[in-house]
Amino acid sequence: MAKNTPQAIRGTQDMLGETAERFQHVVEVFDRVRRLYGFGRVEVPVFEATAVFARSLGETTDVVSKEMYSFEDRGGDSLTLRPEFTAGIARAYLTNGWQQHAPLKVATHGPLFRYERPQKGRFRQFHQLDAEIIGAAEPAADVELLVMADQLLKELGIADGVTLQLNTLGDSATREAWRAALVKHFEAHRGELSDDSQERLARNPLRILDSKDRQDRPIADAAPSIDDVMSDEAAAFFAQVTTGLDAAGAKWERNARLVRGLDYYRHTAFEFVTDRLGTQGTVLGGGRYDGLIEALGGPETPAVGWAAGIERLAMLIGVPRPDPVELVLIPQDSEMQTLATEILAHFRSDQSDGDAIIADMAFSGSPKKRYDKARKSGALRVLNVEQPVGAGGIGNLRIRDLKPVDEYDEQDVVRKRLRTFLSAKFEFVMNDRVFELKARKS
RNA sequence: GCGAUCGUAGCUCAACCGGUUAGAGCACUGGCUUGUGAUGCCAGGGGUUGCGGGUUCAAGUCCCGUCGAUCGCCCCA
């Protein structure tokens, strides 16, 4: 271990090989699905004025003061690395006049930063997929977002282990009534609650509902349901959401204890949850945040959105099988490297007859080592580039299959293209399957 | 912020109740065999056992601290 090398920052990760491929696969599938649903790409800055996040998070001072990466820049302004996408997108919506595009359907993905203790599936720099519909008050927007999330998980092949838990927080009147009823209920059982939950009662009473403490469970389970205080309007909204999900074939499960801490959340709240990731089981979550844009000083603007942890999704999917290397060129020695480079460049760029070919070159070690390396890489074929025998030649080429041919390609475009290329550039003869390059055509 | 477990070559790990030159596989380098070859053979480089202190005749092994990792609590926008 190098003593002088600075270490990676706690909670950050370096990804290579399979881990990186998994990550990339999630992003690619998301990008494809998001287009199917007509969500445009949006790019927003990785850092913003601290106020963007502080205001959107409102009174939850713990989160703002302890769990954000905030710093002063050289001009003395307080900046913060984004801990979420929504606030930044909402800010962009306001500062760029994107109201003109409402309802705006946008998607993005990238790194986010939270100063938290790392654990399974939780990092300080982590990555999310994100989708938002801004300026749509209709339940159809909620449905669209949920169905897209559902399809994403299906296309990633992880829908089986994941369930959509759905709830409504009602309109603001319902939400207030529910909150009051909960506080009353928990006050009555104050003494039986865990210490943590007694704290929550003062700060964030809704959170007692999803407490993990065994002591709290009976009291939380006996708490009044939002359904008891739901307004007709809120109930109708929720019914339209569930009807839409059913129509689209998205399975869901009511979880009346699913809540959101912040006050601007209204109506739909949801999480796609798995039990395969230990305690950090939420894989995708979101809801309707009709009050957020006002909190940022904008006009009353209804909106819905969700975000999903890329790392968590990546842990759940099967191993992506990247396209194999079709051909590895093996120059026999350094003198044959130039010829190999010429042929290699052709394979990698030629698209006259379909896609270019994934090709590589093994250029270090003895010929034996090069061959072994090519074989271990999982490449399908090898092209040896050898010194010409006898005088006057340019080089000898011999192509060899490393795997049974029927496993990958009966047409063998690679051989076909090699022959075409050689015919155009060289005078050559075939001798016992070896291309003997005699001279260059000019 | 709190708790538990862990920290040995580049990587994955081994080393009986503390005991003498800390081992193996993979990877890397060189060579042999092969002479167109699939997990063949030989050799080599590489570790002050995360770091700092302590106990002991003796510490990778025990104790304290520190840093890091993992899992959980809190939090979860």
Coordinates of C-alpha atoms (C1' of nucleotides) in Angstrom, one line a residue:
Chain A
M1 CA 0.0 0.0 0.0
A2 CA 1.5 3.3 -1.0
K3 CA 2.0 5.4 2.0
N4 CA 2.2 8.7 0.2
T5 CA -0.9 8.3 -1.9
P6 CA -3.9 10.2 -0.7
Q7 CA -6.8 8.0 0.0
A8 CA -10.2 8.2 -1.7
I9 CA -12.7 10.3 0.3
R10 CA -14.9 8.3 2.6
G11 CA -18.1 7.3 1.0
T12 CA -16.8 7.8 -2.6
Q13 CA -16.2 4.9 -4.9
D14 CA -14.0 3.9 -7.8
M15 CA -15.7 1.5 -10.2
L16 CA -14.0 -0.8 -12.7
G17 CA -15.1 -3.8 -14.7
E18 CA -18.3 -5.4 -13.8
T19 CA -19.3 -2.8 -11.2
A20 CA -18.8 -0.1 -13.8
E21 CA -20.7 -2.1 -16.5
R22 CA -23.6 -2.6 -14.2
F23 CA -23.8 1.1 -13.5
Q24 CA -23.6 2.0 -17.1
H25 CA -26.3 -0.6 -18.0
V26 CA -28.7 1.0 -15.6
V27 CA -28.1 4.4 -17.1
E28 CA -28.5 3.1 -20.6
V29 CA -31.8 1.4 -19.9
F30 CA -33.1 4.5 -18.1
D31 CA -32.2 6.7 -21.0
R32 CA -34.0 4.4 -23.5
V33 CA -37.1 4.1 -21.3
R34 CA -37.3 7.8 -20.6
R35 CA -37.4 8.5 -24.3
L36 CA -40.2 6.1 -24.8
Y37 CA -42.2 8.2 -22.4
G38 CA -41.3 11.5 -24.0
F39 CA -39.1 12.8 -21.2
G40 CA -36.5 15.3 -22.4
R41 CA -33.1 15.4 -21.1
V42 CA -32.3 18.2 -18.6
E43 CA -28.9 19.2 -17.3
V44 CA -28.5 21.2 -14.2
P45 CA -25.4 22.3 -12.2
V46 CA -23.7 20.0 -9.6
F47 CA -23.6 22.9 -7.2
E48 CA -26.0 25.7 -6.4
A49 CA -26.4 28.5 -4.0
T50 CA -27.0 26.9 -0.6
A51 CA -30.3 28.7 -0.4
V52 CA -31.7 26.6 -3.3
F53 CA -31.5 23.5 -1.1
A54 CA -32.0 25.1 2.3
R55 CA -35.2 26.7 1.2
S56 CA -36.6 23.6 -0.5
L57 CA -35.8 21.6 2.6
G58 CA -37.5 24.1 4.9
E59 CA -37.3 23.6 8.6
T60 CA -35.5 20.3 8.8
T61 CA -32.5 22.0 10.1
D62 CA -30.6 18.7 10.8
V63 CA -30.5 17.8 7.2
V64 CA -29.5 21.3 6.1
S65 CA -26.8 22.0 8.7
K66 CA -25.3 18.5 9.1
E67 CA -25.9 16.5 6.0
M68 CA -25.1 18.8 3.1
Y69 CA -21.7 19.5 1.5
S70 CA -21.7 23.3 1.8
F71 CA -18.7 25.6 1.4
E72 CA -17.8 29.2 0.8
D73 CA -16.3 30.0 -2.6
R74 CA -13.6 32.6 -3.0
G75 CA -16.2 35.3 -3.4
G76 CA -17.7 34.4 0.0
D77 CA -20.9 32.9 -1.3
S78 CA -22.3 29.8 0.3
L79 CA -22.5 27.0 -2.2
T80 CA -23.7 23.4 -1.8
L81 CA -23.1 20.3 -3.8
R82 CA -26.5 19.1 -4.8
P83 CA -28.0 16.6 -2.4
E84 CA -30.9 16.0 -4.7
F85 CA -32.1 16.9 -8.2
T86 CA -35.5 18.3 -7.6
A87 CA -34.6 21.6 -6.0
G88 CA -32.0 22.4 -8.7
I89 CA -34.4 21.5 -11.5
A90 CA -37.1 23.6 -9.9
R91 CA -34.7 26.5 -9.6
A92 CA -33.8 26.1 -13.3
Y93 CA -37.5 26.0 -14.2
L94 CA -38.0 29.4 -12.5
T95 CA -34.8 31.2 -13.5
N96 CA -35.1 30.1 -17.2
G97 CA -38.7 30.8 -17.7
W98 CA -39.5 27.1 -18.4
Q99 CA -43.0 27.8 -17.4
Q100 CA -43.6 28.3 -21.1
H101 CA -43.0 24.6 -21.6
A102 CA -45.4 23.4 -18.9
P103 CA -46.2 20.7 -18.3
L104 CA -42.5 20.0 -18.6
K105 CA -41.4 16.3 -18.6
V106 CA -37.7 16.0 -17.9
A107 CA -35.2 13.4 -16.9
T108 CA -31.6 13.5 -15.8
H109 CA -29.0 11.4 -14.0
G110 CA -25.7 12.1 -12.3
P111 CA -23.9 12.4 -9.0
L112 CA -25.3 13.7 -5.7
F113 CA -23.7 14.4 -2.4
R114 CA -24.8 13.9 1.1
Y115 CA -22.6 14.0 4.2
E116 CA -23.8 10.7 5.7
R117 CA -22.3 7.6 7.3
P118 CA -21.8 5.1 4.4
Q119 CA -23.5 1.8 4.6
K120 CA -24.8 -0.8 2.2
G121 CA -26.0 1.0 -0.9
R122 CA -25.4 4.4 0.7
F123 CA -22.5 6.7 -0.2
R124 CA -21.5 10.3 0.2
Q125 CA -21.1 10.7 -3.5
F126 CA -23.9 8.6 -5.0
H127 CA -25.8 8.6 -8.3
Q128 CA -29.4 8.8 -9.2
L129 CA -31.8 8.7 -12.1
D130 CA -34.4 11.3 -11.9
A131 CA -37.7 12.1 -13.7
E132 CA -40.0 15.1 -13.1
I133 CA -43.2 16.5 -14.5
I134 CA -43.5 20.1 -13.6
G135 CA -46.7 22.1 -14.0
A136 CA -49.2 19.3 -14.1
A137 CA -51.8 19.0 -11.4
E138 CA -53.5 16.0 -13.0
P139 CA -53.3 12.5 -11.5
A140 CA -52.4 11.4 -15.1
A141 CA -49.0 12.8 -14.5
D142 CA -48.5 10.7 -11.4
V143 CA -49.6 7.7 -13.3
E144 CA -47.3 8.4 -16.2
L145 CA -44.3 8.7 -13.9
L146 CA -45.2 5.6 -11.9
V147 CA -45.7 3.5 -15.0
M148 CA -42.4 4.6 -16.4
A149 CA -40.7 3.6 -13.2
D150 CA -42.4 0.3 -13.3
Q151 CA -41.3 -0.3 -16.8
L152 CA -37.8 0.7 -16.0
L153 CA -37.6 -1.9 -13.2
K154 CA -39.1 -4.5 -15.5
E155 CA -36.6 -3.8 -18.2
L156 CA -33.8 -4.0 -15.8
G157 CA -35.1 -7.4 -14.8
I158 CA -35.5 -6.7 -11.2
A159 CA -39.3 -6.1 -11.0
D160 CA -39.8 -9.5 -9.3
G161 CA -37.9 -8.7 -6.2
V162 CA -39.3 -5.2 -5.9
T163 CA -42.8 -4.0 -4.8
L164 CA -44.3 -0.6 -5.4
Q165 CA -45.7 0.8 -2.1
L166 CA -48.1 3.6 -2.7
N167 CA -49.8 6.1 -0.4
T168 CA -51.5 9.4 -0.5
L169 CA -50.7 12.3 1.8
G170 CA -53.9 14.0 0.7
D171 CA -54.4 17.7 -0.1
S172 CA -53.2 20.3 2.4
A173 CA -56.4 20.2 4.5
T174 CA -56.3 16.4 4.7
R175 CA -52.7 16.4 5.5
E176 CA -53.2 18.9 8.3
A177 CA -56.1 17.0 9.7
W178 CA -54.1 13.7 9.6
R179 CA -51.1 15.3 11.2
A180 CA -53.3 16.6 14.1
A181 CA -54.9 13.3 14.6
L182 CA -51.6 11.5 14.7
V183 CA -50.1 14.0 17.2
K184 CA -53.2 13.5 19.4
H185 CA -52.8 9.7 19.2
F186 CA -49.1 9.7 19.9
E187 CA -49.4 12.2 22.7
A188 CA -51.9 9.9 24.4
H189 CA -49.2 7.1 24.3
R190 CA -46.2 9.3 24.8
G191 CA -44.8 7.3 27.7
E192 CA -44.9 4.0 25.7
L193 CA -42.9 5.4 22.8
S194 CA -39.1 4.9 22.4
D195 CA -36.9 7.8 23.2
D196 CA -36.3 8.4 19.5
S197 CA -40.0 8.6 18.8
Q198 CA -40.6 11.0 21.6
E199 CA -38.1 13.2 19.9
R200 CA -39.9 12.7 16.6
L201 CA -43.2 13.6 18.2
A202 CA -41.9 17.1 18.6
R203 CA -40.0 17.4 15.4
N204 CA -41.5 15.1 12.8
P205 CA -44.5 13.1 14.1
L206 CA -45.3 11.4 10.8
R207 CA -42.0 9.6 11.0
I208 CA -43.1 7.6 14.0
L209 CA -45.3 5.7 11.6
D210 CA -42.3 4.0 10.0
S211 CA -40.3 3.6 13.1
K212 CA -38.3 0.4 13.2
D213 CA -38.4 0.2 17.0
R214 CA -40.4 -2.8 18.2
Q215 CA -41.6 -0.8 21.1
D216 CA -43.2 1.7 18.8
R217 CA -44.8 -0.7 16.4
P218 CA -48.1 -1.4 18.3
I219 CA -48.7 2.3 18.8
A220 CA -47.8 3.2 15.3
D221 CA -49.9 0.4 13.9
A222 CA -52.9 1.6 16.0
A223 CA -52.5 5.1 14.8
P224 CA -55.3 6.7 12.8
S225 CA -55.2 6.1 9.1
I226 CA -55.2 9.0 6.6
D227 CA -58.3 7.4 5.1
D228 CA -60.2 8.5 8.3
V229 CA -59.7 12.1 7.6
M230 CA -59.4 12.2 3.8
S231 CA -61.3 14.8 1.9
D232 CA -63.5 13.7 -1.1
E233 CA -61.2 15.6 -3.5
A234 CA -58.1 13.9 -2.2
A235 CA -59.7 10.5 -2.3
A236 CA -60.8 11.0 -5.8
F237 CA -57.3 12.0 -6.9
F238 CA -55.9 8.9 -5.3
A239 CA -58.5 6.7 -6.9
Q240 CA -57.6 8.1 -10.3
V241 CA -54.0 7.3 -9.7
T242 CA -54.7 3.7 -8.7
T243 CA -57.1 3.2 -11.6
G244 CA -54.4 4.4 -14.0
L245 CA -51.9 2.1 -12.6
D246 CA -54.2 -0.8 -12.9
A247 CA -55.1 0.1 -16.5
A248 CA -51.4 0.2 -17.4
G249 CA -50.7 -3.1 -15.6
A250 CA -48.4 -1.7 -12.9
K251 CA -48.7 -3.7 -9.7
W252 CA -48.9 -1.7 -6.5
E253 CA -49.5 -2.2 -2.9
R254 CA -51.1 0.3 -0.5
N255 CA -48.9 1.3 2.4
A256 CA -50.8 3.7 4.5
R257 CA -47.8 4.4 6.7
L258 CA -45.6 5.6 3.9
V259 CA -44.9 9.3 4.6
R260 CA -42.8 12.2 3.6
G261 CA -41.2 14.5 6.1
L262 CA -41.5 17.8 4.2
D263 CA -44.6 19.9 4.2
Y264 CA -44.8 20.6 0.6
Y265 CA -45.5 17.0 -0.4
R266 CA -49.2 16.4 -1.4
H267 CA -51.1 13.5 -2.6
T268 CA -49.1 10.7 -4.1
A269 CA -46.1 9.3 -2.3
F270 CA -44.4 6.1 -3.4
E271 CA -41.4 3.9 -3.0
F272 CA -40.3 0.8 -4.9
V273 CA -38.8 -1.4 -2.1
T274 CA -36.7 -4.5 -2.0
D275 CA -35.6 -6.7 0.9
R276 CA -32.5 -7.7 -1.0
L277 CA -30.4 -4.6 0.1
G278 CA -30.5 -4.9 3.8
T279 CA -31.8 -1.9 5.6
Q280 CA -31.5 0.5 2.6
G281 CA -34.3 -1.1 0.7
T282 CA -35.8 1.8 -1.2
V283 CA -34.7 1.6 -4.8
L284 CA -36.8 4.3 -6.3
G285 CA -38.9 6.8 -4.5
G286 CA -40.9 10.0 -5.1
G287 CA -44.1 11.8 -5.0
R288 CA -46.1 14.9 -5.7
Y289 CA -44.5 18.1 -4.4
D290 CA -47.0 20.8 -5.2
G291 CA -45.6 23.3 -2.7
L292 CA -41.9 23.2 -3.5
I293 CA -41.7 25.7 -6.3
E294 CA -43.5 28.3 -4.1
A295 CA -41.0 27.6 -1.4
L296 CA -38.4 28.7 -3.9
G297 CA -40.2 32.0 -4.5
G298 CA -42.1 30.9 -7.7
P299 CA -45.7 30.8 -8.5
E300 CA -47.9 28.0 -7.3
T301 CA -46.8 25.1 -9.5
P302 CA -47.9 21.5 -9.1
A303 CA -45.2 18.9 -9.8
V304 CA -44.4 15.2 -9.4
G305 CA -41.2 13.4 -9.6
W306 CA -39.1 10.5 -8.6
A307 CA -35.4 9.5 -8.2
A308 CA -33.7 6.1 -8.1
G309 CA -30.3 5.2 -6.8
I310 CA -28.2 3.9 -9.6
E311 CA -25.8 2.0 -7.3
R312 CA -28.7 0.2 -5.7
L313 CA -30.3 -0.7 -9.0
A314 CA -26.9 -1.8 -10.2
M315 CA -26.5 -4.2 -7.3
L316 CA -29.8 -5.9 -8.1
I317 CA -29.5 -6.5 -11.8
G318 CA -27.9 -9.5 -13.4
V319 CA -24.4 -9.3 -14.8
P320 CA -24.5 -7.4 -18.0
R321 CA -22.7 -9.1 -20.8
P322 CA -20.7 -6.5 -22.7
D323 CA -20.2 -7.2 -26.4
P324 CA -17.2 -9.5 -26.8
V325 CA -14.1 -8.3 -28.6
E326 CA -14.4 -9.8 -32.0
L327 CA -10.8 -9.8 -32.9
V328 CA -7.4 -9.4 -31.2
L329 CA -4.4 -8.6 -33.4
I330 CA -1.2 -10.1 -32.3
P331 CA 1.9 -8.7 -34.0
Q332 CA 4.7 -11.2 -33.7
D333 CA 7.2 -8.6 -32.7
S334 CA 7.7 -4.8 -32.7
E335 CA 8.5 -4.8 -36.4
M336 CA 5.0 -6.1 -37.2
Q337 CA 3.3 -3.6 -35.0
T338 CA 2.8 -0.9 -37.7
L339 CA 1.1 -3.3 -40.0
A340 CA -1.1 -4.5 -37.2
T341 CA -2.0 -1.0 -36.3
E342 CA -3.1 -0.3 -39.8
I343 CA -5.4 -3.3 -40.0
L344 CA -6.7 -2.6 -36.5
A345 CA -7.6 0.9 -37.4
H346 CA -9.5 -0.3 -40.4
F347 CA -11.6 -2.8 -38.4
R348 CA -12.5 -0.3 -35.7
S349 CA -13.6 2.4 -38.1
D350 CA -15.0 0.6 -41.2
Q351 CA -18.8 0.8 -41.3
S352 CA -19.3 0.2 -44.9
D353 CA -20.9 -3.2 -44.3
G354 CA -22.6 -2.7 -40.9
D355 CA -21.2 -1.7 -37.5
A356 CA -17.6 -1.3 -36.9
I357 CA -15.9 -4.3 -35.3
I358 CA -14.7 -4.3 -31.7
A359 CA -11.1 -5.1 -32.0
D360 CA -8.0 -4.9 -29.9
M361 CA -4.3 -5.5 -30.1
A362 CA -2.0 -7.5 -27.7
F363 CA 1.3 -5.8 -27.9
S364 CA 3.2 -6.7 -24.8
G365 CA 5.2 -9.8 -23.8
S366 CA 6.2 -12.8 -25.9
P367 CA 4.0 -14.1 -28.7
K368 CA 2.9 -16.9 -26.3
K369 CA 1.9 -14.3 -23.6
R370 CA 0.1 -12.3 -26.2
Y371 CA -1.9 -15.2 -27.3
D372 CA -2.7 -16.2 -23.8
K373 CA -3.8 -12.7 -23.0
A374 CA -6.1 -12.6 -26.0
R375 CA -7.6 -15.9 -25.0
K376 CA -8.2 -14.8 -21.5
S377 CA -9.9 -11.6 -22.6
G378 CA -12.7 -13.6 -24.0
A379 CA -12.1 -12.4 -27.5
L380 CA -13.6 -14.5 -30.3
R381 CA -10.7 -14.6 -32.7
V382 CA -7.1 -13.7 -33.1
L383 CA -5.2 -12.4 -36.1
N384 CA -1.5 -13.1 -36.0
V385 CA 0.6 -10.6 -37.9
E386 CA 3.9 -12.3 -38.7
Q387 CA 7.1 -11.6 -40.4
P388 CA 7.0 -12.6 -44.1
V389 CA 8.8 -15.8 -44.9
G390 CA 11.3 -15.5 -47.7
A391 CA 12.3 -12.2 -49.3
G392 CA 10.3 -9.2 -50.4
G393 CA 7.0 -9.8 -48.6
I394 CA 5.3 -7.4 -46.2
G395 CA 3.9 -9.8 -43.7
N396 CA 1.8 -13.0 -43.1
L397 CA -1.6 -13.0 -41.6
R398 CA -3.3 -15.9 -40.0
I399 CA -6.8 -15.7 -38.5
R400 CA -7.8 -18.2 -35.8
D401 CA -11.0 -18.8 -34.0
L402 CA -10.7 -19.0 -30.2
K403 CA -14.3 -20.2 -29.7
P404 CA -16.5 -22.6 -31.5
V405 CA -17.8 -20.6 -34.5
D406 CA -21.5 -21.4 -34.1
E407 CA -21.4 -19.8 -30.7
Y408 CA -21.2 -16.3 -32.2
D409 CA -21.3 -15.8 -35.9
E410 CA -21.8 -18.1 -38.8
Q411 CA -21.4 -15.4 -41.4
D412 CA -18.0 -14.4 -40.1
V413 CA -18.1 -10.8 -41.2
V414 CA -14.6 -10.4 -39.8
R415 CA -13.0 -12.7 -42.3
K416 CA -15.0 -11.2 -45.1
R417 CA -14.0 -7.7 -44.2
L418 CA -10.4 -8.7 -43.7
R419 CA -10.3 -10.1 -47.2
T420 CA -12.0 -7.0 -48.7
F421 CA -9.6 -4.7 -46.9
L422 CA -6.5 -6.7 -48.0
S423 CA -7.8 -6.9 -51.6
A424 CA -8.0 -3.2 -51.7
K425 CA -4.6 -2.5 -50.2
F426 CA -2.3 -5.4 -51.0
E427 CA -1.1 -7.9 -53.5
F428 CA -1.4 -11.2 -51.6
V429 CA -1.6 -14.9 -52.0
M430 CA -3.4 -17.4 -49.8
N431 CA -1.2 -20.3 -48.8
D432 CA -2.6 -22.9 -46.4
R433 CA -5.0 -20.3 -44.9
V434 CA -2.2 -17.8 -44.5
F435 CA -2.5 -14.4 -46.2
E436 CA 0.9 -13.7 -47.6
L437 CA 1.1 -10.0 -48.3
K438 CA 3.5 -9.5 -51.2
A439 CA 3.3 -5.8 -52.0
R440 CA 1.2 -2.8 -51.5
K441 CA -1.1 -1.6 -54.2
S442 CA -0.7 2.1 -54.8
Chain B
rG1 C1' -23.2 11.6 16.0
rC2 C1' -23.7 6.2 18.2
rG3 C1' -22.7 0.7 18.1
rA4 C1' -20.7 -4.0 16.3
rU5 C1' -17.2 -6.5 13.3
rC6 C1' -12.9 -6.1 10.5
rG7 C1' -7.8 -4.1 8.4
rU8 C1' -1.6 -9.4 6.4
rA9 C1' 2.1 -8.9 -0.9
rG10 C1' -1.4 -5.2 -6.7
rC11 C1' -6.0 -8.6 -5.6
rU12 C1' -8.4 -12.9 -2.7
rC13 C1' -6.9 -15.1 1.6
rA14 C1' -3.5 -18.5 5.2
rA15 C1' -0.3 -18.4 9.7
rC16 C1' -2.3 -24.0 16.2
rC17 C1' -3.1 -21.8 23.1
rG18 C1' 1.5 -14.8 21.3
rG19 C1' 7.2 -18.1 19.7
rU20 C1' 12.2 -18.0 15.7
rU21 C1' 13.8 -16.5 7.8
rA22 C1' 5.0 -14.1 7.5
rG23 C1' 2.9 -18.4 3.3
rA24 C1' -0.4 -19.7 -1.1
rG25 C1' -3.5 -18.7 -5.3
rC26 C1' -4.3 -15.0 -9.0
rA27 C1' -1.8 -10.9 -11.3
rC28 C1' 3.1 -9.1 -13.0
rU29 C1' 8.4 -10.1 -15.1
rG30 C1' 11.8 -13.6 -17.3
rG31 C1' 12.7 -18.4 -19.1
rC32 C1' 11.4 -23.7 -20.7
rU33 C1' 8.0 -26.8 -23.3
rU34 C1' 4.9 -26.2 -27.4
rG35 C1' 6.1 -24.6 -32.5
rU36 C1' -0.1 -22.3 -33.9
rG37 C1' -0.7 -23.4 -29.1
rA38 C1' -7.0 -23.9 -24.2
rU39 C1' -6.2 -24.8 -16.1
rG40 C1' 1.9 -27.4 -19.1
rC41 C1' 6.7 -26.5 -16.3
rC42 C1' 10.7 -23.5 -13.8
rA43 C1' 12.4 -19.1 -11.8
rG44 C1' 11.9 -13.9 -10.1
rG45 C1' 10.3 -9.1 -8.2
rG46 C1' 7.0 -7.4 -4.6
rG47 C1' 5.1 -7.1 2.8
rU48 C1' 9.1 -2.6 8.7
rU49 C1' 1.2 -7.5 8.9
rG50 C1' -3.3 0.4 8.0
rC51 C1' -0.7 4.0 11.3
rG52 C1' 1.0 5.4 16.5
rG53 C1' 1.8 3.9 21.4
rG54 C1' 1.7 0.0 25.3
rU55 C1' 2.1 -5.1 27.7
rU56 C1' 5.8 -9.2 27.2
rC57 C1' 12.0 -12.6 27.0
rA58 C1' 9.0 -12.6 22.4
rA59 C1' 3.1 -9.5 19.0
rG60 C1' 0.4 -10.3 12.5
rU61 C1' -1.7 -12.6 17.1
rC62 C1' -3.1 -9.2 23.6
rC63 C1' -4.4 -3.7 25.3
rC64 C1' -5.2 1.7 24.2
rG65 C1' -5.6 5.4 20.5
rU66 C1' -6.1 6.8 15.5
rC67 C1' -7.4 6.3 10.3
rG68 C1' -10.1 3.3 7.0
rA69 C1' -13.7 -0.5 5.5
rU70 C1' -18.2 -3.3 6.3
rC71 C1' -23.0 -3.8 8.6
rG72 C1' -26.6 -1.6 11.7
rC73 C1' -28.8 2.8 14.7
rC74 C1' -30.0 8.1 13.9
rC75 C1' -31.3 10.6 9.4
rC76 C1' -33.3 9.8 4.8
rA77 C1' -34.5 15.7 0.8

